[in-house]
GROMACS .gro file of C-alpha atoms in nm:
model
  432
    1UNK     CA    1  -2.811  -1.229   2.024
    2UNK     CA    2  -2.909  -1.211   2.374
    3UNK     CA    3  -2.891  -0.937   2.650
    4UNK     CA    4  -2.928  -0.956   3.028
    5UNK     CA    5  -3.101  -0.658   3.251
    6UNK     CA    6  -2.791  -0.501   3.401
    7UNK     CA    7  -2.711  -0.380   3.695
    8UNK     CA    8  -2.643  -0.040   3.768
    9UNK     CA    9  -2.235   0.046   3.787
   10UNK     CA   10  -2.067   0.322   3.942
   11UNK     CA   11  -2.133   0.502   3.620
   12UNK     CA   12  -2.252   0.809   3.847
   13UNK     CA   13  -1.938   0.911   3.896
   14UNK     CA   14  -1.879   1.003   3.549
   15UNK     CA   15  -2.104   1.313   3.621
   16UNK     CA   16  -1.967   1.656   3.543
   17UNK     CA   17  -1.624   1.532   3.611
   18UNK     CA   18  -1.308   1.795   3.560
   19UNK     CA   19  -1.101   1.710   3.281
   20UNK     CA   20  -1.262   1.339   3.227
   21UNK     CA   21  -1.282   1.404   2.868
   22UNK     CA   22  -1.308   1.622   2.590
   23UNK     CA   23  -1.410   1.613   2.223
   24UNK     CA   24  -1.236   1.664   1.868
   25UNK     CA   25  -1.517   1.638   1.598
   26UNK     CA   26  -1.479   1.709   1.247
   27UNK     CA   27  -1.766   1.658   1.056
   28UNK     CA   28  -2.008   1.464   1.287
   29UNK     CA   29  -1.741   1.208   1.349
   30UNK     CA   30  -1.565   1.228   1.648
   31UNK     CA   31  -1.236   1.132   1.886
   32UNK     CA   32  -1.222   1.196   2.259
   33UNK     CA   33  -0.902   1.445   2.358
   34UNK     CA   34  -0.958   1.474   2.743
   35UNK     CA   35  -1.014   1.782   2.872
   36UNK     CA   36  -1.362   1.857   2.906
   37UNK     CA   37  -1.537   2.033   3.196
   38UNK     CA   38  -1.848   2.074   3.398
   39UNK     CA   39  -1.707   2.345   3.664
   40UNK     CA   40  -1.870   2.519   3.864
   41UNK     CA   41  -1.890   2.894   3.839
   42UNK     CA   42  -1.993   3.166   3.539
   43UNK     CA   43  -2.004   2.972   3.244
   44UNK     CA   44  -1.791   3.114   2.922
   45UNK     CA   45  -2.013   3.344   2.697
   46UNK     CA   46  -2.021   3.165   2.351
   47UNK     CA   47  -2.310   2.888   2.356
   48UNK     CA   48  -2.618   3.060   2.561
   49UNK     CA   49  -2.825   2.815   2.710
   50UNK     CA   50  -2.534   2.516   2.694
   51UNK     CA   51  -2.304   2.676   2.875
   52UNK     CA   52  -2.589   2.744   3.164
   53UNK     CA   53  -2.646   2.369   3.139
   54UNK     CA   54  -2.330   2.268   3.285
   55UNK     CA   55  -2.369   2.435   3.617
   56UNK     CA   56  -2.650   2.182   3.615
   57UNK     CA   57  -2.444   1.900   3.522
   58UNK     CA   58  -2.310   1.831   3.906
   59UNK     CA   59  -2.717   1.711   3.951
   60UNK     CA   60  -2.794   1.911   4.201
   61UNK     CA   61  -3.125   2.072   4.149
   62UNK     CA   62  -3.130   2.478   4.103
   63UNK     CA   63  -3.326   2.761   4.116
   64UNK     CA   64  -3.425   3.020   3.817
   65UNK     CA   65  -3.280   3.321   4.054
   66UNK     CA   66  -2.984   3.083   4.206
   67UNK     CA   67  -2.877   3.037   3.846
   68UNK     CA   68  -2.919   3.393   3.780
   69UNK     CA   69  -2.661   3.471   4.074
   70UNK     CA   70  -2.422   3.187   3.943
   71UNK     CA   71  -2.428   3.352   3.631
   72UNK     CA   72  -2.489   3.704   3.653
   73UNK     CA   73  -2.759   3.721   3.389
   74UNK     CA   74  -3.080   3.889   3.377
   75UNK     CA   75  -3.342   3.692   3.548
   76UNK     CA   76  -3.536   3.721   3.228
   77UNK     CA   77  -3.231   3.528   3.028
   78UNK     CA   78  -3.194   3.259   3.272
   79UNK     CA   79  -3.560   3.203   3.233
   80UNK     CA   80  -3.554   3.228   2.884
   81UNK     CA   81  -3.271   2.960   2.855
   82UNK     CA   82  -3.408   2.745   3.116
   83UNK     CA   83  -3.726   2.711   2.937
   84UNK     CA   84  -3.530   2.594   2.596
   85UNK     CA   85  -3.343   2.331   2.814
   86UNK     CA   86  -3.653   2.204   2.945
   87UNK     CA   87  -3.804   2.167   2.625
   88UNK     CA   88  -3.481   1.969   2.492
   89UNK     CA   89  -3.594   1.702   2.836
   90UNK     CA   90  -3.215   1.713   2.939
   91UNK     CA   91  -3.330   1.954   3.186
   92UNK     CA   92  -3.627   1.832   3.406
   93UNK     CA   93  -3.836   1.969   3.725
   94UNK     CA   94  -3.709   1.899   4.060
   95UNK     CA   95  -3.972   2.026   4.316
   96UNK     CA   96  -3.932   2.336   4.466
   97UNK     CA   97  -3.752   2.522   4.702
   98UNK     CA   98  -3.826   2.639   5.072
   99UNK     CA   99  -4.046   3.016   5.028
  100UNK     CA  100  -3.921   3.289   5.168
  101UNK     CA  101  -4.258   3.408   5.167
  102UNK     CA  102  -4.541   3.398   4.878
  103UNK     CA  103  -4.515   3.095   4.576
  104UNK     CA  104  -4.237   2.841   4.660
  105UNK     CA  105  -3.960   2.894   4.359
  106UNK     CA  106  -3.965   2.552   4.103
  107UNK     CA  107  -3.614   2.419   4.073
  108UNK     CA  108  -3.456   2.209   3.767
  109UNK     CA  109  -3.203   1.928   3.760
  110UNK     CA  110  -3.025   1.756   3.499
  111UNK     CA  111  -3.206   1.427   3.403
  112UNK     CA  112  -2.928   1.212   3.276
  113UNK     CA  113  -3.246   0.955   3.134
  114UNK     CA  114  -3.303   1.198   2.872
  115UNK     CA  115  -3.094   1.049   2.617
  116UNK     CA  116  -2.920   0.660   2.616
  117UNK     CA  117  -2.572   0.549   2.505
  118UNK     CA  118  -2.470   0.254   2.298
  119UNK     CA  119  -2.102   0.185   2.432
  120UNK     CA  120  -1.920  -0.085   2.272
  121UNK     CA  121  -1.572  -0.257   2.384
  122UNK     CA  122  -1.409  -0.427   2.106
  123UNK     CA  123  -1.135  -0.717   2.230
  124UNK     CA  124  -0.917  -0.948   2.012
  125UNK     CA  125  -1.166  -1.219   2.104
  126UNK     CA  126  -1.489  -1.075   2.247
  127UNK     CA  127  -1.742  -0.779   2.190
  128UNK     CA  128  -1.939  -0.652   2.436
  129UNK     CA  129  -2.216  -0.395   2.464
  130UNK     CA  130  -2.401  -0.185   2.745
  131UNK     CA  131  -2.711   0.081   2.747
  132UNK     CA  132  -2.662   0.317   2.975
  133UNK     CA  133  -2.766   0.673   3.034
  134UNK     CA  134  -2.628   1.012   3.041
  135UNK     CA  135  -2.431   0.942   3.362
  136UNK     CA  136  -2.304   0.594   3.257
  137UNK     CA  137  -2.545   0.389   3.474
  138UNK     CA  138  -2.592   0.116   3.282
  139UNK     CA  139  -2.934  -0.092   3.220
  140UNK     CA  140  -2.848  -0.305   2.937
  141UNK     CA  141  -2.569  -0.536   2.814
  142UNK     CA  142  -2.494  -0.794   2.521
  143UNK     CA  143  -2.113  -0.993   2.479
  144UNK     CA  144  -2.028  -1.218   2.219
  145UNK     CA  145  -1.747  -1.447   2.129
  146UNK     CA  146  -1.618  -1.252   1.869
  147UNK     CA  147  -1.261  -1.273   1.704
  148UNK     CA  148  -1.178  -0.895   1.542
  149UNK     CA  149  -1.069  -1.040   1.292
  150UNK     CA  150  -1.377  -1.163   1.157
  151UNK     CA  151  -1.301  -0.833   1.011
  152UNK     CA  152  -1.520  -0.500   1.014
  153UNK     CA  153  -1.860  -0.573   0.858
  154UNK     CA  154  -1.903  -0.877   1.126
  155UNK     CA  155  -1.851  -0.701   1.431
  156UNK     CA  156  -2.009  -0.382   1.290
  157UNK     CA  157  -2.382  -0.585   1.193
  158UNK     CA  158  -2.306  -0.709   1.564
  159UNK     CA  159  -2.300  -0.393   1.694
  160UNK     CA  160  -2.632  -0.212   1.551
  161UNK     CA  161  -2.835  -0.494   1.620
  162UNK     CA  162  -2.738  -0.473   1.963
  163UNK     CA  163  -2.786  -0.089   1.952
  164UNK     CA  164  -3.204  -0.161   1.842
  165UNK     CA  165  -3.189  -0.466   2.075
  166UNK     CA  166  -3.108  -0.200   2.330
  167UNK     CA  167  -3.372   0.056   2.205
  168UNK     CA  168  -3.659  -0.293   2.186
  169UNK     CA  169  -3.496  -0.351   2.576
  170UNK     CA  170  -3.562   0.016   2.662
  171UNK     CA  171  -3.906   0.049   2.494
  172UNK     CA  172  -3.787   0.366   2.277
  173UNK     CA  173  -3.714   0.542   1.965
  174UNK     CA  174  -3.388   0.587   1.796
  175UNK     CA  175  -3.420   0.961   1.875
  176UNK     CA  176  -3.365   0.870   2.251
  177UNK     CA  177  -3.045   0.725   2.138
  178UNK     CA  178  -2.779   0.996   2.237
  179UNK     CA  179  -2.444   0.796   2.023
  180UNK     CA  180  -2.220   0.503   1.977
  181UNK     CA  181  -1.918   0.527   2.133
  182UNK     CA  182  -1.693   0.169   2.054
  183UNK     CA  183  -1.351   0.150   2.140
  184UNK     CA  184  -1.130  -0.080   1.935
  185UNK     CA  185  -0.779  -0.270   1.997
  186UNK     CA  186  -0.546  -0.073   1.732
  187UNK     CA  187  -0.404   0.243   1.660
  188UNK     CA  188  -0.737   0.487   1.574
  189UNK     CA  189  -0.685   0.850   1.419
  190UNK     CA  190  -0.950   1.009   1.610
  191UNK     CA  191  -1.067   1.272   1.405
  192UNK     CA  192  -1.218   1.037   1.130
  193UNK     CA  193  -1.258   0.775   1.329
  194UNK     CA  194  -1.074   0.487   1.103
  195UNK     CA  195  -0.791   0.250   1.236
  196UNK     CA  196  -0.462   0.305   1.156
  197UNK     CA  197  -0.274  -0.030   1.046
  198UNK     CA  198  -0.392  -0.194   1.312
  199UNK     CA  199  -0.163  -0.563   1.369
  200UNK     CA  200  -0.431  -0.761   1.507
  201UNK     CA  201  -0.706  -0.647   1.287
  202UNK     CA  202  -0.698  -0.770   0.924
  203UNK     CA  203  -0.915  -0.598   0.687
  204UNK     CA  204  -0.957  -0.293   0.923
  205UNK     CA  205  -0.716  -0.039   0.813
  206UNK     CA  206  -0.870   0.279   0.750
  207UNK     CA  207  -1.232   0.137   0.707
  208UNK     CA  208  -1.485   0.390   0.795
  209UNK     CA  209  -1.687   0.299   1.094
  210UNK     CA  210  -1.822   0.559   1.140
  211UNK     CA  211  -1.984   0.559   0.828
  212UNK     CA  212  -2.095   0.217   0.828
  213UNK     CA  213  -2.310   0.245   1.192
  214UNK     CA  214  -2.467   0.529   1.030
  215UNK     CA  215  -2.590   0.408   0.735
  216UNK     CA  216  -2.773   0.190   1.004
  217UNK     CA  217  -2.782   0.431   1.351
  218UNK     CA  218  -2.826   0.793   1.229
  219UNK     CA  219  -2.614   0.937   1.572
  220UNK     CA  220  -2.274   1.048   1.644
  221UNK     CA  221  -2.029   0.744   1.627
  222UNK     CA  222  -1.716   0.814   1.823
  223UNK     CA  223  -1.458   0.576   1.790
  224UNK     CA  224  -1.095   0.546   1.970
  225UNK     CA  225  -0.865   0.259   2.109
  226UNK     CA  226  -0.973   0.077   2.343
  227UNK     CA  227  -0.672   0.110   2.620
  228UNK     CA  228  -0.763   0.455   2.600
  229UNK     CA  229  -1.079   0.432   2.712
  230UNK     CA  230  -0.980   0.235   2.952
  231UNK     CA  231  -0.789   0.495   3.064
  232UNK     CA  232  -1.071   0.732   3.082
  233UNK     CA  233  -1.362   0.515   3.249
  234UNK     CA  234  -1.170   0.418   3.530
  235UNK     CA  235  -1.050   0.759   3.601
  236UNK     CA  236  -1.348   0.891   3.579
  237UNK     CA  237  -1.518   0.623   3.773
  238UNK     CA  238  -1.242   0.580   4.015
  239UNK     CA  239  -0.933   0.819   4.018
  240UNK     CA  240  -1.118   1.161   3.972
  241UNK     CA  241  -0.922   1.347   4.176
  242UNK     CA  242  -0.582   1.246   3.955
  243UNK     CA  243  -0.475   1.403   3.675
  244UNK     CA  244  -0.165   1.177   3.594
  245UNK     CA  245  -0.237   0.838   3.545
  246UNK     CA  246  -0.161   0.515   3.354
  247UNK     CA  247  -0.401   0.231   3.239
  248UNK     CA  248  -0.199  -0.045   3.155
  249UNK     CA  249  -0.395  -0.313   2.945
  250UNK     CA  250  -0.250  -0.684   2.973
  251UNK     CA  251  -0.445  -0.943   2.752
  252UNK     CA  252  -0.429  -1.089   2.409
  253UNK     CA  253  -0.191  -0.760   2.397
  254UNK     CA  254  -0.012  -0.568   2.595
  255UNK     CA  255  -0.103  -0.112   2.580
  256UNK     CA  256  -0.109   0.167   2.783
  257UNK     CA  257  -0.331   0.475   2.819
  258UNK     CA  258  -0.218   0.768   2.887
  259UNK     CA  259  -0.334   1.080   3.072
  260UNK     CA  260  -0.129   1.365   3.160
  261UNK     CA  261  -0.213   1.666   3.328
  262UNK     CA  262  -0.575   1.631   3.277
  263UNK     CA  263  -0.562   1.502   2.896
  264UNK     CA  264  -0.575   1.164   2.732
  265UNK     CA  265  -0.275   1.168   2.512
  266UNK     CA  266  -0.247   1.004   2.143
  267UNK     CA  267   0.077   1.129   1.988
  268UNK     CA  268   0.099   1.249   1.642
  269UNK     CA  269  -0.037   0.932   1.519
  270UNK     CA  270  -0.250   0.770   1.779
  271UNK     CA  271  -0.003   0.532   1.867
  272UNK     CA  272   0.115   0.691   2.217
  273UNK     CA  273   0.120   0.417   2.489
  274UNK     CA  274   0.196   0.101   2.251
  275UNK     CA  275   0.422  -0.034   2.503
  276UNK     CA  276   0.380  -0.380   2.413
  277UNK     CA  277   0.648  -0.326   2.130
  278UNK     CA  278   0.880  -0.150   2.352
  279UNK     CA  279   1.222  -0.396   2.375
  280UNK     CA  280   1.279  -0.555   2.640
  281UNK     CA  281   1.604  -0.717   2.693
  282UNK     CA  282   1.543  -1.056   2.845
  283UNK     CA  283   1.364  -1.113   2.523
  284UNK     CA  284   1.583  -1.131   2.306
  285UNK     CA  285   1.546  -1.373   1.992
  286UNK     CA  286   1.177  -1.336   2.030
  287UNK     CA  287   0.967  -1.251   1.752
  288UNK     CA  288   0.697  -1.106   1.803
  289UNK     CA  289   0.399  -1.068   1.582
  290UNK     CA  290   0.458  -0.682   1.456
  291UNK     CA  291   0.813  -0.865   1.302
  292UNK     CA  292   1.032  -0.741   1.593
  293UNK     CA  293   1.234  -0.915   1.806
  294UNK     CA  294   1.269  -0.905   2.206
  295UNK     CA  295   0.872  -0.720   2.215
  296UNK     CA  296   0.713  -0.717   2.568
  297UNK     CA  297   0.387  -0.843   2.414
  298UNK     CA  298   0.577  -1.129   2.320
  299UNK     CA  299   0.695  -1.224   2.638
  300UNK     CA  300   0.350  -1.095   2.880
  301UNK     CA  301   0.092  -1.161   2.724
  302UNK     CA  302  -0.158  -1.416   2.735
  303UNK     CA  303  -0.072  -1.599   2.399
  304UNK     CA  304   0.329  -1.538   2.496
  305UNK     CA  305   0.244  -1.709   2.833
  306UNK     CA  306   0.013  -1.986   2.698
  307UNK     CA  307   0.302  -2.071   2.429
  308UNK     CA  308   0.612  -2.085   2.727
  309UNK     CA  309   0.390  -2.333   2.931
  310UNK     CA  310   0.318  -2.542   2.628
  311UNK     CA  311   0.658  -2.597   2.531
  312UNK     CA  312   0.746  -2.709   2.932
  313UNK     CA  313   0.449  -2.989   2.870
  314UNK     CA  314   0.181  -2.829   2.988
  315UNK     CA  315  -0.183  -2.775   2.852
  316UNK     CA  316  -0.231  -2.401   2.785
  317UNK     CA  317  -0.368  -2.245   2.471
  318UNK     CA  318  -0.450  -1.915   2.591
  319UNK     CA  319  -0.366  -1.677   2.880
  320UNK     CA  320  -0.739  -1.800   3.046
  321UNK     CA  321  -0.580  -2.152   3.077
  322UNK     CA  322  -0.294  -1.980   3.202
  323UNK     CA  323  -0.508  -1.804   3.455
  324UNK     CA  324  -0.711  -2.158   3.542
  325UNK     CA  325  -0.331  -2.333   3.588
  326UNK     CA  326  -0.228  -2.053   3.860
  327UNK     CA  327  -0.540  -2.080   4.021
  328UNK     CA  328  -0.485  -2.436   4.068
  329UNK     CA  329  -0.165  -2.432   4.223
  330UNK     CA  330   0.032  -2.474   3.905
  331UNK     CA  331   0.380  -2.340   3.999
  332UNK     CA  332   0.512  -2.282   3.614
  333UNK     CA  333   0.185  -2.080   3.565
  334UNK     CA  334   0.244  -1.905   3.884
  335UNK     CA  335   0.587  -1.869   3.815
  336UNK     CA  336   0.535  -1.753   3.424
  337UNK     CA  337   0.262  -1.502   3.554
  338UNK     CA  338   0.529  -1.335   3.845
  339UNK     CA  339   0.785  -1.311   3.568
  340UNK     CA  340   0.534  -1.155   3.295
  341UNK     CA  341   0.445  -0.899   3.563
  342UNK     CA  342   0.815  -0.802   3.622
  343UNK     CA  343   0.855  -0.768   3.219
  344UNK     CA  344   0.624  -0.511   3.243
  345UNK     CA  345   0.731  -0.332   3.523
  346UNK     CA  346   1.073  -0.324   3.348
  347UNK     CA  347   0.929  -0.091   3.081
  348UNK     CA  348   0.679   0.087   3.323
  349UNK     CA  349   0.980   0.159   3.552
  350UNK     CA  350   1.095   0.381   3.227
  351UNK     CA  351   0.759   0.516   3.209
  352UNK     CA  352   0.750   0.634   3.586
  353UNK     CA  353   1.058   0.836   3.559
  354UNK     CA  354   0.972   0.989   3.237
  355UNK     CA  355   0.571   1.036   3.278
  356UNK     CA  356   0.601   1.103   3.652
  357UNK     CA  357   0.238   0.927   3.715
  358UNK     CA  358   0.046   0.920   4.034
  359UNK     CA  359  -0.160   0.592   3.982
  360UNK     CA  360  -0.085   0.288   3.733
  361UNK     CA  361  -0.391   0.107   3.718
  362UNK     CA  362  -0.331  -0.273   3.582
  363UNK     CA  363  -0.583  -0.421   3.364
  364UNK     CA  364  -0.695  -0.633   3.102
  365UNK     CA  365  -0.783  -1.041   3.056
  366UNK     CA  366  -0.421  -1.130   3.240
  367UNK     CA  367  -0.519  -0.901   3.548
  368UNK     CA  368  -0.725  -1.148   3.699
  369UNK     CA  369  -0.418  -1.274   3.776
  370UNK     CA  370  -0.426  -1.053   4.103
  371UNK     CA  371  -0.109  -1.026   4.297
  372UNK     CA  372   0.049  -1.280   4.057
  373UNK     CA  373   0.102  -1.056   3.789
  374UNK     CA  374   0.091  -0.701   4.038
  375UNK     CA  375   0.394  -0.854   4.266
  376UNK     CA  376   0.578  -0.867   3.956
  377UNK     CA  377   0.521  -0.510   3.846
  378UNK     CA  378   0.546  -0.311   4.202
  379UNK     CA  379   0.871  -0.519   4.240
  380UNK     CA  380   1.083  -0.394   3.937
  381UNK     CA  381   0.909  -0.017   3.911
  382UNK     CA  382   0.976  -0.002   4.296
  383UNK     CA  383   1.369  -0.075   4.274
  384UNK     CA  384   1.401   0.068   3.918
  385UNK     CA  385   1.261   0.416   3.931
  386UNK     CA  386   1.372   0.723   4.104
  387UNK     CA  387   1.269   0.724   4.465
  388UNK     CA  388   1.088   1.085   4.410
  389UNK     CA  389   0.865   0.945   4.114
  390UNK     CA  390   0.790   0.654   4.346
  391UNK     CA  391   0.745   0.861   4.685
  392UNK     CA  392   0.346   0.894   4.620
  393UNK     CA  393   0.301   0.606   4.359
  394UNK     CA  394   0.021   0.408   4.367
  395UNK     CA  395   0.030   0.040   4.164
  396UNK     CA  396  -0.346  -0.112   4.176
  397UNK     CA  397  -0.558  -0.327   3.988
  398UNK     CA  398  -0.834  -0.272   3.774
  399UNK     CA  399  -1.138  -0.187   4.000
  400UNK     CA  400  -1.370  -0.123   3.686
  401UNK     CA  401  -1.237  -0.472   3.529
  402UNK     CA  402  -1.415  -0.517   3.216
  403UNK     CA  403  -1.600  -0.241   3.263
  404UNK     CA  404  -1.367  -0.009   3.262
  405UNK     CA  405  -1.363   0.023   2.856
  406UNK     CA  406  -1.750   0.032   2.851
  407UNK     CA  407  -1.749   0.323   3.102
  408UNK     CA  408  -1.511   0.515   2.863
  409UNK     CA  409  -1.712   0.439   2.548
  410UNK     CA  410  -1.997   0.613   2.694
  411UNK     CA  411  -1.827   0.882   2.849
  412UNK     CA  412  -1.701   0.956   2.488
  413UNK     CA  413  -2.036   1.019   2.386
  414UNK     CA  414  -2.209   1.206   2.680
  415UNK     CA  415  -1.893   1.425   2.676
  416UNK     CA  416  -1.968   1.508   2.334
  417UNK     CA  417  -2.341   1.566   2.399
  418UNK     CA  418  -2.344   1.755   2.723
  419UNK     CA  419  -2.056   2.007   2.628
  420UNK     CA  420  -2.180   2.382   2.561
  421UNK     CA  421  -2.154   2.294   2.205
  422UNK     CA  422  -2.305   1.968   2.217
  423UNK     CA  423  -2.639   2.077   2.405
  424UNK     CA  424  -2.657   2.389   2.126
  425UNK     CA  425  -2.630   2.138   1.861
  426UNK     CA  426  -2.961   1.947   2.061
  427UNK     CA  427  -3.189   2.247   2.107
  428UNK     CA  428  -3.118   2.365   1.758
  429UNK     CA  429  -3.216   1.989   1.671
  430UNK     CA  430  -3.546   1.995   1.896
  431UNK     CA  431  -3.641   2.310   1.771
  432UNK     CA  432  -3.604   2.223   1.364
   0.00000   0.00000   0.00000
């Protein structure tokens, strides 16, 4: 295994964001439900000193008696709790403030290089790893060629020795390390953390993964699928201010993630935003891998597209040849790619009028594509969907790229941390 000094991303933004994310843990293992916050304001009575904590989470440094005021607590408490988070290290000095006569006050910031994150993206054919802090900045990463199904135990072993790769890379202890969060390509039931008969991913269904990074990595393990963490790193990193929004992943498969109103949604069985088994007329007589005929995943995505070139005489065996053939002038791959983008609009046209979105975000292996595959889309949602639902629409490409499921990994976990429960849960630690 090797890994490369990384540079930093535009991780910051993930800081203290509204809604970005929110936890469901049941015993130590953990899901991500959107929702989380890091307001500003009085914090909720309930978890002392980690509610205090997120008025801190925005970075900007504070005062003892400007938290006092925030919060309307004794000056006495504030010290009290400030001293605990101090202690923990997420909390650090941050010079002092202008005297208004006698001892300038001391302020304290967050210090998001208190703790690191392990996040992991898990593809059909790749796995890829980053280090990053509590802020998703991100100082280390590691990718392999990787095919999932080389089934759990493989691309688990991959993934802790990347973890103390990351730790040897860092120069610190496994107590520095803050969680895993790995997002994988198949249906996930986020409480425990196991997939769910997942199609691509023989030998999978319902293994514990949790379990097994811990019997290695003795930290939270959050798991979930990977389009919806998609969903959630390049909100957070890019689309803050929108609570409605679609991440539409277009690769080896073809899924959506889905956030509404502020929350990532799952359905009752994790399977929300499968759209790549939606039926789409123009295919019918397909078949398509999950036994179904007319799928959208088996007309747009990169295998469908490699397979329709190969039987016109042309050289493709995967949608990256397909990509190298349009970038060459290739008019069948050019062609293929336009027409893949309009079979997805087709079913995102449906999705606009139901969901009502503000932003679809296009992304995945096939999005490099560009406008190839985005003419396609903005052409059939823009004639196909009510001209309200389309009056404010925005229809982009991935800016986070493959990124965008490593930013979510670790936002999983530094939601989990940071919340007022999370940051009780680390003093109680630090102080046993």
């Amino acid at each position: 295994m090797t890994y490369t000094q990384a540079p930093a991303v535009a991780g910051s933004a993930l800081a203290g964001r509204d809604g970005t994310a929110g936890r469901s843990v049941a015993n130590g293992r953990s899901g991500i439900t959107g929702g989380g916050s890091a307001g500003a304001g009085a914090p909720p009575v309930g978890n002392p000193a980690g509610d205090m904590f997120q008025l801190l989470r925005d970075g900007h440094a504070r005062t003892r008696s400007e938290l006092a005021a925030a919060t309307g607590l004794a000056r006495s408490t504030v010290a009290a709790r400030v001293d605990l988070l101090l202690a923990s290290g997420l909390v650090g000095p941050a010079g002092e403030a202008v005297s208004s006569g006698g001892r300038p006050p001391s302020r304290v910031a967050f210090n998001p290089d208190a703790k690191m994150v392990l996040a992991v993206d898990v593809g059909a054919t790749h796995i890829r790893a980053a280090g990053t802090n509590l802020v998703g900045t991100e100082f280390f990463r590691s990718a392999a060629a990787m095919p999932v199904s080389a089934g759990p135990e493989a691309i688990l072993d991959w993934v802790v020795a990347a973890g103390r790769d990351m730790l040897a890379a860092a120069a610190r202890p496994e107590a520095d390390l803050a969680g895993v969060g790995i997002g994988l390509p198949g249906p996930v039931e986020h409480l425990s953390g196991r997939p769910v008969k997942p199609p691509i991913m023989p030998g999978w269904d319902g293994f514990d993964v949790v379990g097994y990074i811990q019997r290695s990595l003795r930290v939270p393990v959050l798991v979930d699928n990977d389009v919806n963490i998609m969903a959630l790193g390049e909100r957070a990193a890019y689309w803050p201010g929108h609570d409605d929004l679609l991440f539409i992943k277009v690769a080896t498969g073809v899924g959506a993630g889905l956030i509404s109103s502020g929350q990532l949604q799952r359905g009752a069985n994790g399977t929300a935003g499968d759209l790549g088994h939606v039926r789409v007329a123009r295919g019918d007589g397909m078949v398509c891998r999950c036994g179904n005929t007319g799928c959208l995943e088996a007309l747009a995505s990169g295998p469908a597209l490699a397979r329709a070139l190969r039987e016109s005489g042309l050289a493709a065996e995967t949608g990256d040849d397909v990509l190298e053939l349009a970038r060459h002038g290739e008019l069948q791959a050019i062609r293929a790619l336009r027409q893949a983008g309009r079979d997805v609009g087709d079913v995102l046209a449906t999705c606009v009028n139901l969901l009502n979105p503000s932003v679809i975000v296009i992304g995945g292996g096939m999005a490099a594509a560009g406008e190839q595959l985005l003419a396609g889309v903005k052409e059939v949602i823009y004639s196909r969907s009510l001209p309200l639902a389309t009056s404010s629409l925005q229809v982009v490409a991935s800016a986070a790229g493959d990124r965008a499921a490593l930013l979510g990994a670790s936002l999983m976990v530094t939601e989990h941390l940071l919340s007022p429960e999370g940051v009780e849960r680390e003093l109680a630690a630090a102080a046993g």
